Short mmCIF file of C-alpha atoms in Angstrom, two decimals:
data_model
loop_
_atom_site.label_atom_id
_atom_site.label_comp_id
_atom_site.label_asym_id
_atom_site.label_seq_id
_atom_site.Cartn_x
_atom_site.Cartn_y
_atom_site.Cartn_z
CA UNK A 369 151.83 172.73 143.10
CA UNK A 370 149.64 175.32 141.28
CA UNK A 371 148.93 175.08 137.78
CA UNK A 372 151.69 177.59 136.71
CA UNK A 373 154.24 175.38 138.52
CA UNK A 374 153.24 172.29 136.75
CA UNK A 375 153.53 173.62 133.22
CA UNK A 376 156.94 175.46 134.34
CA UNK A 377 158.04 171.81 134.91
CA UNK A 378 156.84 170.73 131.96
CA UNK A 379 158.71 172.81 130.00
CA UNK A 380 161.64 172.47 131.61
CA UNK A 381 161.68 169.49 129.92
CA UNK A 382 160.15 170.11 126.72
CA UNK A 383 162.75 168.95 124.06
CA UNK A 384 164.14 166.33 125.96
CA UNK A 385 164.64 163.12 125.00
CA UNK A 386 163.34 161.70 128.36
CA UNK A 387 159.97 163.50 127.53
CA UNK A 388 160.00 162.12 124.41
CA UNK A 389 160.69 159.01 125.15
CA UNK A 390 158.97 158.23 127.90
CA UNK A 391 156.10 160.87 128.62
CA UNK A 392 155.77 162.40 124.91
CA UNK A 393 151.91 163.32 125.99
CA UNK A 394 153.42 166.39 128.29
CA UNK A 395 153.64 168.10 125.24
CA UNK A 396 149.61 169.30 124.90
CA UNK A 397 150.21 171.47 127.77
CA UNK A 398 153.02 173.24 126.38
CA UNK A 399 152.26 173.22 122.70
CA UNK A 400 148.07 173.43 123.40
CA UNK A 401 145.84 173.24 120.03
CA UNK A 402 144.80 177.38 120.10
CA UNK A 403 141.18 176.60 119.99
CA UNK A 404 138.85 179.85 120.66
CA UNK A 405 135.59 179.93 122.54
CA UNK A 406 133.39 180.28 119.09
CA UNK A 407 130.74 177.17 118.36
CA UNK A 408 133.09 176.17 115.83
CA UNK A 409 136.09 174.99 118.26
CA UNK A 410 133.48 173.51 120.55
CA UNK A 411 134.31 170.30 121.79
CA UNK A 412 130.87 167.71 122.17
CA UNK A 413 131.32 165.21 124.53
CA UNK A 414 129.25 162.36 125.71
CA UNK A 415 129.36 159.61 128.51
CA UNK A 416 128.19 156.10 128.75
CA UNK A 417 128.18 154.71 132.20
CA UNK A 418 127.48 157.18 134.80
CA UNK A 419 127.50 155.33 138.22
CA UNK A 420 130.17 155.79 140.78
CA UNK A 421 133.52 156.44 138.05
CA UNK A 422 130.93 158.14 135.25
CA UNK A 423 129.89 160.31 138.00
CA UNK A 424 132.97 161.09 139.41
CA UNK A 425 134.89 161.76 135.46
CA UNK A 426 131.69 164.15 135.01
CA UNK A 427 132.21 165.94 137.65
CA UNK A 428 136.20 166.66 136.39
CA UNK A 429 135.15 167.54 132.54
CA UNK A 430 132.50 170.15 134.58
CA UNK A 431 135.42 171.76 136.69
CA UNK A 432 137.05 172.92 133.31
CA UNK A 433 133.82 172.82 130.63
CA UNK A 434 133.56 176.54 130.70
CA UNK A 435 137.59 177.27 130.59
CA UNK A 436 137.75 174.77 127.67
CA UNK A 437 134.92 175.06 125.16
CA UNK A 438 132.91 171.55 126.12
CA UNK A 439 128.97 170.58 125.61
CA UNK A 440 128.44 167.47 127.64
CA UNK A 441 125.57 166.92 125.00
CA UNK A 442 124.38 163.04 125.86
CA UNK A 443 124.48 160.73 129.01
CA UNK A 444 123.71 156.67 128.79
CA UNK A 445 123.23 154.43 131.61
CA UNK A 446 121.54 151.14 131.87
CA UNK A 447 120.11 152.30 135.58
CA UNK A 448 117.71 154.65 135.38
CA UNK A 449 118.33 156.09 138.53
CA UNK A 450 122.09 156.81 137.28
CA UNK A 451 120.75 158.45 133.90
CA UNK A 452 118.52 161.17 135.45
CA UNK A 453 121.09 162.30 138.34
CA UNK A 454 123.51 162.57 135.71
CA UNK A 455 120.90 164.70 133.38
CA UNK A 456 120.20 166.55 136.54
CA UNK A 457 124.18 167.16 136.98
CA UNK A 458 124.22 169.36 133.72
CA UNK A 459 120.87 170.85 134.83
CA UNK A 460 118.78 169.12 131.68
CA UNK A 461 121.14 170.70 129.08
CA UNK A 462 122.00 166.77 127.54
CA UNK A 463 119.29 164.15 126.67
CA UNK A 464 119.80 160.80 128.90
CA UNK A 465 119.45 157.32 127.08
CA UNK A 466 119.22 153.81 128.52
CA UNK A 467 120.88 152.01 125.15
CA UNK A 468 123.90 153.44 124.40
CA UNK A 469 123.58 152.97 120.23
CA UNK A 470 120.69 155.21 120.59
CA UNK A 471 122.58 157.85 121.45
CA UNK A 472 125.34 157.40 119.33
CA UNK A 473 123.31 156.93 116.57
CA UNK A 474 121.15 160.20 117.38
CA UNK A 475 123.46 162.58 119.09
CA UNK A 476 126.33 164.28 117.41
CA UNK A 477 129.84 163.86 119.49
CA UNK A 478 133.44 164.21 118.86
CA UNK A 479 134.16 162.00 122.02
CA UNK A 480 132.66 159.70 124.20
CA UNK A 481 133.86 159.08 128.02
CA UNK A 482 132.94 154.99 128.42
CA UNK A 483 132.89 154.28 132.33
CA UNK A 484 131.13 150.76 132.29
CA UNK A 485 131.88 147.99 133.40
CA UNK A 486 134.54 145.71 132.74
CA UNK A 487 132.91 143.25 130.18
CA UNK A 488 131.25 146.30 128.30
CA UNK A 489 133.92 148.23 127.50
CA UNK A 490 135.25 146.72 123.91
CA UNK A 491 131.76 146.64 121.64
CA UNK A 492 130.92 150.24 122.88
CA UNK A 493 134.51 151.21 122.32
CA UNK A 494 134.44 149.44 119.26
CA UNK A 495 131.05 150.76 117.86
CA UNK A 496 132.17 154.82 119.11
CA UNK A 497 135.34 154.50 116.90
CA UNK A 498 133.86 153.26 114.01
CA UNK A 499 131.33 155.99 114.06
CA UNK A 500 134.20 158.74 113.89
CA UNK A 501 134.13 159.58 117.93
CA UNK A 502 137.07 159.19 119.65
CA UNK A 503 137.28 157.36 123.05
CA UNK A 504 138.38 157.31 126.62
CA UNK A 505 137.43 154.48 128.00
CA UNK A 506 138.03 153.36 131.76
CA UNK A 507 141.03 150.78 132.53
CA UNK A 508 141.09 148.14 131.78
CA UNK A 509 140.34 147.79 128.82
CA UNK A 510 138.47 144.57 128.24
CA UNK A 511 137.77 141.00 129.67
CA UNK A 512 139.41 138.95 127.82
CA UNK A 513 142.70 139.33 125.71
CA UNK A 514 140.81 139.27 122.03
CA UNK A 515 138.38 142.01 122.81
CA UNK A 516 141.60 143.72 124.64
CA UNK A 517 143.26 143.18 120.91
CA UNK A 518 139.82 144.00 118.67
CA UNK A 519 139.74 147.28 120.86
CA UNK A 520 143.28 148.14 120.13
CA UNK A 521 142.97 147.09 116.30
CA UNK A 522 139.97 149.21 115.68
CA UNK A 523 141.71 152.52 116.94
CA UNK A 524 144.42 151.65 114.38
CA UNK A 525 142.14 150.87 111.25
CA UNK A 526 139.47 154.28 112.07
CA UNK A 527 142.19 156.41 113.30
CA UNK A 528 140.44 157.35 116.17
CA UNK A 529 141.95 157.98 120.11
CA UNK A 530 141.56 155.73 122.41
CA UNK A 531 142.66 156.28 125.63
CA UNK A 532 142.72 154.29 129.00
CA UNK A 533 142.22 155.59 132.06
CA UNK A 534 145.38 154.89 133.95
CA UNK A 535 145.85 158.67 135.20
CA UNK A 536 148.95 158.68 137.36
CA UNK A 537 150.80 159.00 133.76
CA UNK A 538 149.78 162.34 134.20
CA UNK A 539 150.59 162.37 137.84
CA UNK A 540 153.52 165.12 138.90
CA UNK A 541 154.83 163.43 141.10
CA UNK A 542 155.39 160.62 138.56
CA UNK A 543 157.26 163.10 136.35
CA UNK A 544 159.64 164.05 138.72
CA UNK A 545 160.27 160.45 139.67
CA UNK A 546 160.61 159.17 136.60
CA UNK A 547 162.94 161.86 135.49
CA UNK A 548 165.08 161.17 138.64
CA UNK A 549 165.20 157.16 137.89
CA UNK A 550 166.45 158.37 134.83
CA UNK A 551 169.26 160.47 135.98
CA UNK A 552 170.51 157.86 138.11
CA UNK A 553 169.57 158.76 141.09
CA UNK A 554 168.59 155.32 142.62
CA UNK A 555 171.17 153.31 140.93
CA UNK A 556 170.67 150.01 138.83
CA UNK A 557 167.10 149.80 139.29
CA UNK A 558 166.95 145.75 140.78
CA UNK A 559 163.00 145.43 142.23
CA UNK A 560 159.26 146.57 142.39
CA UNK A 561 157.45 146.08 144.89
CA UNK A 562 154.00 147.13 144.99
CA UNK A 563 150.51 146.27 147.10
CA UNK A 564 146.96 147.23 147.39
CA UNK A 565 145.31 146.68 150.37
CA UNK A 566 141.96 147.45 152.15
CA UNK A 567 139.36 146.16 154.18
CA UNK A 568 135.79 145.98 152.24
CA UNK A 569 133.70 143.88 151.24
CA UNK A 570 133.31 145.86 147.69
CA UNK A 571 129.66 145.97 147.47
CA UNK A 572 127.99 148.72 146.19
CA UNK A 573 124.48 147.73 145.75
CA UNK A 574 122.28 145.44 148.20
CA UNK A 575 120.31 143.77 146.27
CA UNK A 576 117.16 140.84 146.70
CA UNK A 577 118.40 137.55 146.43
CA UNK A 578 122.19 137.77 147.93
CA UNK A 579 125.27 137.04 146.01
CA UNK A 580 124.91 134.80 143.56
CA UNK A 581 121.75 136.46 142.14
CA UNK A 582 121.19 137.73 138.10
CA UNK A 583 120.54 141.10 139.90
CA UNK A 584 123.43 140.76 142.07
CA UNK A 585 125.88 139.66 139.15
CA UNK A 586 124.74 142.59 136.83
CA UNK A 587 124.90 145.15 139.92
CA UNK A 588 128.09 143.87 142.08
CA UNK A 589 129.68 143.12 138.81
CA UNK A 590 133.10 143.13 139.93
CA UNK A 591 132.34 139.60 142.05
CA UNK A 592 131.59 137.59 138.97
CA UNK A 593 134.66 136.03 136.66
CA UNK A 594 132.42 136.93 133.76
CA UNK A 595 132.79 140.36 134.17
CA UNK A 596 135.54 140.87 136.21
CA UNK A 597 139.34 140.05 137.24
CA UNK A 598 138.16 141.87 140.60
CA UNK A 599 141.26 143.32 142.04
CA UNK A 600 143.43 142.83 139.69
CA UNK A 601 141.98 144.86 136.69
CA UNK A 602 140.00 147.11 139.18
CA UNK A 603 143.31 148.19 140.94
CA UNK A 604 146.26 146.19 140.17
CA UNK A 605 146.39 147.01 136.68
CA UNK A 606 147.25 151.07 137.90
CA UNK A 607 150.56 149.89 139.43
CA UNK A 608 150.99 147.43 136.43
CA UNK A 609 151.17 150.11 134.20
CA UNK A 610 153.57 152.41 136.34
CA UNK A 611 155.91 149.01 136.71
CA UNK A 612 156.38 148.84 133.03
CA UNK A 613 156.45 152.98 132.85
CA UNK A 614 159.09 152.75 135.36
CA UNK A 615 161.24 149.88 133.27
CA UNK A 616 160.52 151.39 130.00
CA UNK A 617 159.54 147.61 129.32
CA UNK A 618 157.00 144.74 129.10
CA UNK A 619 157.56 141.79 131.55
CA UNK A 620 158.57 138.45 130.07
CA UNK A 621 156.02 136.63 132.17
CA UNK A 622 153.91 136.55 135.58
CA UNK A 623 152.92 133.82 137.72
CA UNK A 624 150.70 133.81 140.47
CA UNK A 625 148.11 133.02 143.21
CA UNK A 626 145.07 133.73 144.66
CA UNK A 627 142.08 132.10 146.90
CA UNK A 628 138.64 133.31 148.57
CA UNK A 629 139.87 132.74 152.33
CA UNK A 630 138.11 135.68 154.13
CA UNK A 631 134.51 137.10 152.12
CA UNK A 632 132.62 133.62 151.68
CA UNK A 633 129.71 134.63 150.91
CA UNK A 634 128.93 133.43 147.33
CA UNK A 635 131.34 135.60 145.41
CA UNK A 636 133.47 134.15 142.85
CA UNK A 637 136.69 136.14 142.12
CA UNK A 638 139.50 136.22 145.09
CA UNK A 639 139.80 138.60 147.44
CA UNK A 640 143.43 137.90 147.52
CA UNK A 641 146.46 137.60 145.23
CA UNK A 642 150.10 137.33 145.03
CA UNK A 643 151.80 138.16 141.97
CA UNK A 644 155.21 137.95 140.29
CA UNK A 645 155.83 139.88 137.40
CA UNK A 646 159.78 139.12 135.80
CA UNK A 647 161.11 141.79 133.13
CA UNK A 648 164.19 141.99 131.50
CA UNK A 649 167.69 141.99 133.19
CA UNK A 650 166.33 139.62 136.20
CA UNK A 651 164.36 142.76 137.47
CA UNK A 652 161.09 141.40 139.39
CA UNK A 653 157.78 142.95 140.39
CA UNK A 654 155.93 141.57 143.25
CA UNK A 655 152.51 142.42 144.02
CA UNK A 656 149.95 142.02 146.68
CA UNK A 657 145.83 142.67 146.99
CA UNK A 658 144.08 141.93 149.91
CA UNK A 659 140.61 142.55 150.62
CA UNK A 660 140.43 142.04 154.25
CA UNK A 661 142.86 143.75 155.92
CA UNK A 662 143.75 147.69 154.90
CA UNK A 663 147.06 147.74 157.40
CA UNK A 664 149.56 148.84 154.44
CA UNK A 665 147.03 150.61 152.05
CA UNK A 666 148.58 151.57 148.79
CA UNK A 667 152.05 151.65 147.76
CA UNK A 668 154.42 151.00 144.72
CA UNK A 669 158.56 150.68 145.65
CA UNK A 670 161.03 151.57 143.09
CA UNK A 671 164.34 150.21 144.57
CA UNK A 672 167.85 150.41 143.43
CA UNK A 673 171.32 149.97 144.72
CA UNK A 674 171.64 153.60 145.39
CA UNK A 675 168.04 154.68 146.88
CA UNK A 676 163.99 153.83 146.81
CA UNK A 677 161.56 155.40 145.94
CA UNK A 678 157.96 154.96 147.51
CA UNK A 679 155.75 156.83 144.80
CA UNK A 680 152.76 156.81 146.32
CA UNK A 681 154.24 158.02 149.40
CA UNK A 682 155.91 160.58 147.50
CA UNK A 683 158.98 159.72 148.97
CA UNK A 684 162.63 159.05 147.77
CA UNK A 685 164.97 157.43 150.25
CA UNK A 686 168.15 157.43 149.64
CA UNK A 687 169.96 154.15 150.24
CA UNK A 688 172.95 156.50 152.77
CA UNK A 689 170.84 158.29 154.73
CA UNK A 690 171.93 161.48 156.50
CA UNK A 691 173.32 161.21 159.34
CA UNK A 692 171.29 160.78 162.63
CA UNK A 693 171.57 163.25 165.33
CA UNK A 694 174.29 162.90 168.12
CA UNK A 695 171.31 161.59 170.99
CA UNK A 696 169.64 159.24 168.20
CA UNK A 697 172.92 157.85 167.31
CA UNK A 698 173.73 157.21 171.30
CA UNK A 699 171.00 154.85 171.35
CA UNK A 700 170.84 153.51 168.35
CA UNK A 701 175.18 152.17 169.70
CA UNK A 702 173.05 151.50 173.49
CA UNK A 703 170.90 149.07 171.97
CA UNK A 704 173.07 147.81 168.90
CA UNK A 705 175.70 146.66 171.76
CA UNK A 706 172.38 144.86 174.17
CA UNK A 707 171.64 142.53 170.83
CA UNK A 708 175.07 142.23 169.18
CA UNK A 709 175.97 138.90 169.88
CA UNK A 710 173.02 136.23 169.85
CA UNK A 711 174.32 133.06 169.60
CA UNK A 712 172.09 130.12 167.54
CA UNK A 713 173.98 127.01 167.38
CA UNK A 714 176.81 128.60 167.80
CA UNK A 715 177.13 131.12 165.60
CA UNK A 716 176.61 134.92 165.75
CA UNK A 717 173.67 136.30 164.67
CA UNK A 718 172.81 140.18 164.05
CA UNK A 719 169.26 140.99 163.34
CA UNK A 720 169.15 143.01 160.64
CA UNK A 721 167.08 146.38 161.15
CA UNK A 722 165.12 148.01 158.54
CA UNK A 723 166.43 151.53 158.14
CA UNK A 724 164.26 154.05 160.03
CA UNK A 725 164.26 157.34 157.92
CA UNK A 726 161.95 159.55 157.06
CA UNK A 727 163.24 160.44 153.12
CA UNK A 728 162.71 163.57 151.23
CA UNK A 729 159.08 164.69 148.91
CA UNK A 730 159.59 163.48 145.45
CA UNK A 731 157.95 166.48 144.38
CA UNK A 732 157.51 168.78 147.96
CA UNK A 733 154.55 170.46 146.52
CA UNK A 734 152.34 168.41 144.92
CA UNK A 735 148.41 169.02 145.10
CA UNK A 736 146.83 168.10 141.72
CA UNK A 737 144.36 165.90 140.17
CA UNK A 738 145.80 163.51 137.76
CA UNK A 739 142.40 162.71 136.49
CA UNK A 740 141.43 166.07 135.76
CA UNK A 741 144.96 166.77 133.95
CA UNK A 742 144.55 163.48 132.09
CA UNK A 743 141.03 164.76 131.03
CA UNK A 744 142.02 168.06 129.57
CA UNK A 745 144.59 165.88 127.77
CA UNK A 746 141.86 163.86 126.20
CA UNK A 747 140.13 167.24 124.95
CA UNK A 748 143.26 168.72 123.91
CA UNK A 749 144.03 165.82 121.92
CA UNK A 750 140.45 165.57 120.50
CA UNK A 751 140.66 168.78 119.30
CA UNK A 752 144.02 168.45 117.30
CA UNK A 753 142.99 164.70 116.11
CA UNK A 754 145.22 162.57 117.20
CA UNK A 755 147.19 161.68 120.44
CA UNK A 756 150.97 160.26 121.17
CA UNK A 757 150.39 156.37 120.13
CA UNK A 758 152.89 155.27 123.21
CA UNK A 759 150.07 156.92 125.44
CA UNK A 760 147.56 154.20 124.08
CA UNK A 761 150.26 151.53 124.37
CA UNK A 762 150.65 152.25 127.93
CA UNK A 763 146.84 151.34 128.66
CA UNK A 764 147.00 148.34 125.93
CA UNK A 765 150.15 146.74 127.71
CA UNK A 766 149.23 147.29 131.13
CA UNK A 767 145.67 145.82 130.39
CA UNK A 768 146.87 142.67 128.67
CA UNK A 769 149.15 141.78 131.42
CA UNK A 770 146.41 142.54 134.20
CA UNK A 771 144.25 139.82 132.26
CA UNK A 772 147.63 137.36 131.82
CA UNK A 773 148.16 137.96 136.04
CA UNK A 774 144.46 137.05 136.65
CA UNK A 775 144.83 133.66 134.24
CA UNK A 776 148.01 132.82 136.11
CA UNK A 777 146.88 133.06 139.56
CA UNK A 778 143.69 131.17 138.42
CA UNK A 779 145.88 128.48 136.78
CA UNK A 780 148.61 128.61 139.39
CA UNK A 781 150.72 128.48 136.28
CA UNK A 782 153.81 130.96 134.62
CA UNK A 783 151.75 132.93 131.80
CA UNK A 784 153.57 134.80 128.93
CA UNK A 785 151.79 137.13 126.08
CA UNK A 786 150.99 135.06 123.16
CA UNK A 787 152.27 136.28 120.16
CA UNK A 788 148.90 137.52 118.32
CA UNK A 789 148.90 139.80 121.05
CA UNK A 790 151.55 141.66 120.65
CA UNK A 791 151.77 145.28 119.64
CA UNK A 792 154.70 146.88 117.44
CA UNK A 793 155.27 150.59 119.19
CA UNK A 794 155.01 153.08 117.13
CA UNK A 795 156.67 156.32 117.08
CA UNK A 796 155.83 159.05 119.88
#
């Protein structure tokens, strides 16, 4: 899908009340803010945290920098090996800082791009907004649920963005899916299923003294409970935030479990978890991450009575599937008739057999980067002052329930969100 195809399909449903409902952000490619190319429409943009995500969300403001009228005017990392590759990215044209309040006390931005990790996020967040510059900050959004809820709070009393980076809600495939769901076209929607799995032991950074180590725990952050929920805010929260997309909903409650039963090596947060997450109308969401074994990889499962879809597949099953050809259907009858009758104490027993079909694209020709579009978005929406407040709520909800799924599978107990947590949506 070119660019010209994607906004075609976004207007096509521009002015519907499924776009506004459910994906009212769509809009800043089909009603973008005019800006010119002059000094005066530039757009000054700084990032704090430039390791592996900084890095890679520099790289996708610098594909469209020119096209949209962007200085990348400061970079801030702790590391100051990651500081001078990323001044040396933008060929010395920003100044680099180890302490981020330097530079947002001496460099002039409209927006900040926070990429740090987990445990950072809220006081930088915090500190950008109430300095006038609005934020995107990576998901999720915080540690624990009161700096999840201070984060949220402050974008409400400066008025400043702040958006999380979930980016498959700018995903086209995820349009088209969601605009099928909505048309019926898998039925009474009665399950999620969704699971990340891969085989790693998720260290970046060998460092002197092993696991376990103060330069190990500030490095290999993700390992620590202080800093992390590992998996589970890292990765799980992406398909948390697509299961309440999908259900137009919050879940009720999640319970859970987890262990360390395969990397032993000093680490403290699992490297495994099962999940259940139950929404309204008895609809559940089960969820697996696994660290050890990468057989299944990534997928989320919308099913319904009528059809499934397998999103990040791109694929849309339909429950009926067409009908087989004539030699496929001869032995499909050959070896139905071998196992038809199995008798176990004495009754008759037919293995069921899961349905082998290969299902139709959800959107046949999809090729673009969700990140990227969800960056432009950003800038778009920096530029006009404000962005759709359900696109905020997406990363607020899906964050607070990635933190609730980590306490129940810690707890081995059924978590729901406290009330003092709770959000009142506000109007697209």
């Amino acid at each position: 899908m070119n660019r010209r195809a994607f906004i075609e399909m976004i207007s096509g449903l521009a002015g519907t009340t499924f776009l506004a409902a459910q994906m009212p952000w769509f809009t800043v490619f089909t009603n973008p803010s005019g800006a010119g190319m002059s000094a005066s429409d530039r757009v000054r943009v700084g990032f704090i945290g430039v390791g592996s995500r900084g890095q890679t969300l520099m790289l996708n403001v610098q594909e469209f920098q020119a096209r949209m009228n962007i200085d990348i005017v400061a970079v801030c990392d702790t590391w100051p090996e990651h500081k001078e590759r990323a001044v040396a990215m933008i060929n010395g044209q920003a100044e680099g800082f180890l302490d981020y309040r330097e530079m947002l006390d001496k460099v002039q931005m409209d927006a900040v791009i926070i990429a740090t990790p987990l445990h950072e996020h809220a006081q930088m967040t915090i500190d950008a907004m109430q300095m006038g510059i609005h934020v995107f900050v990576e998901k999720a959004m915080a540690r624990t649920l009161d700096d999840t809820k201070a984060m949220y709070d402050a974008h409400i009393d400066s008025g400043k963005i702040m958006l999380v980076g979930h980016q498959r809600l700018f995903s086209p495939v995820y349009i088209k899916a969601l605009e099928m769901i909505n048309n019926g076209e898998l039925g009474k929607i009665t399950k999620l299923r969704g699971w990340w799995t891969r085989n790693t032991p998720w260290i970046f950074y060998d460092v002197p003294g092993g696991r376990g180590s103060a330069l190990d725990r500030q490095r290999n952050w993700r390992l620590y409970w202080d800093y992390s929920a590992g998996q589970i805010t890292e990765l799980g929260s992406h398909h948390f935030q697509l299961a309440n997309w999908v259900l137009d909903s919050e879940p009720l409650s999640v319970m859970g479990s987890g262990s360390l039963n395969y990397h032993t090596d000093g680490r403290e947060v699992y490297d495994n978890y099962s999940l259940v997450f139950t929404y309204p109308n008895g609809v559940h969401f089960t969820y697996d991450l696994l660290d050890s074994n990468r057989h299944n990889g990534v997928g989320f499962q919308v099913l319904g009575n009528e059809g499934t879809m397998q999103l990040e597949a791109n694929r849309h099953f339909a429950e009926t599937p067409p009908r087989p050809p004539a030699i496929r259907t001869l032995i499909h009858n050959i070896e139905k008739s071998i196992f038809e009758t199995i008798p176990i104490g004495g009754a008759t027993w037919i293995p069921a057999e899961a349905v082998k079909y290969g299902g139709n694209y959800i959107s046949p020709d999809y090729q673009l980067n969700e990140t990227l579009l969800f960056l432009e978005g950003f800038i778009e929406f920096v530029r006009k002052g404000e962005a759709p407040p359900k696109l905020t709520e997406e990363g607020y909800n899906a964050s607070t329930w990635s933190l609730l799924a980590d306490e129940a599978s810690r707890e081995g107990t059924i978590l729901t969100l406290p009330e003092k947590y709770k959000i009142k949506p506000c109007q697209a």
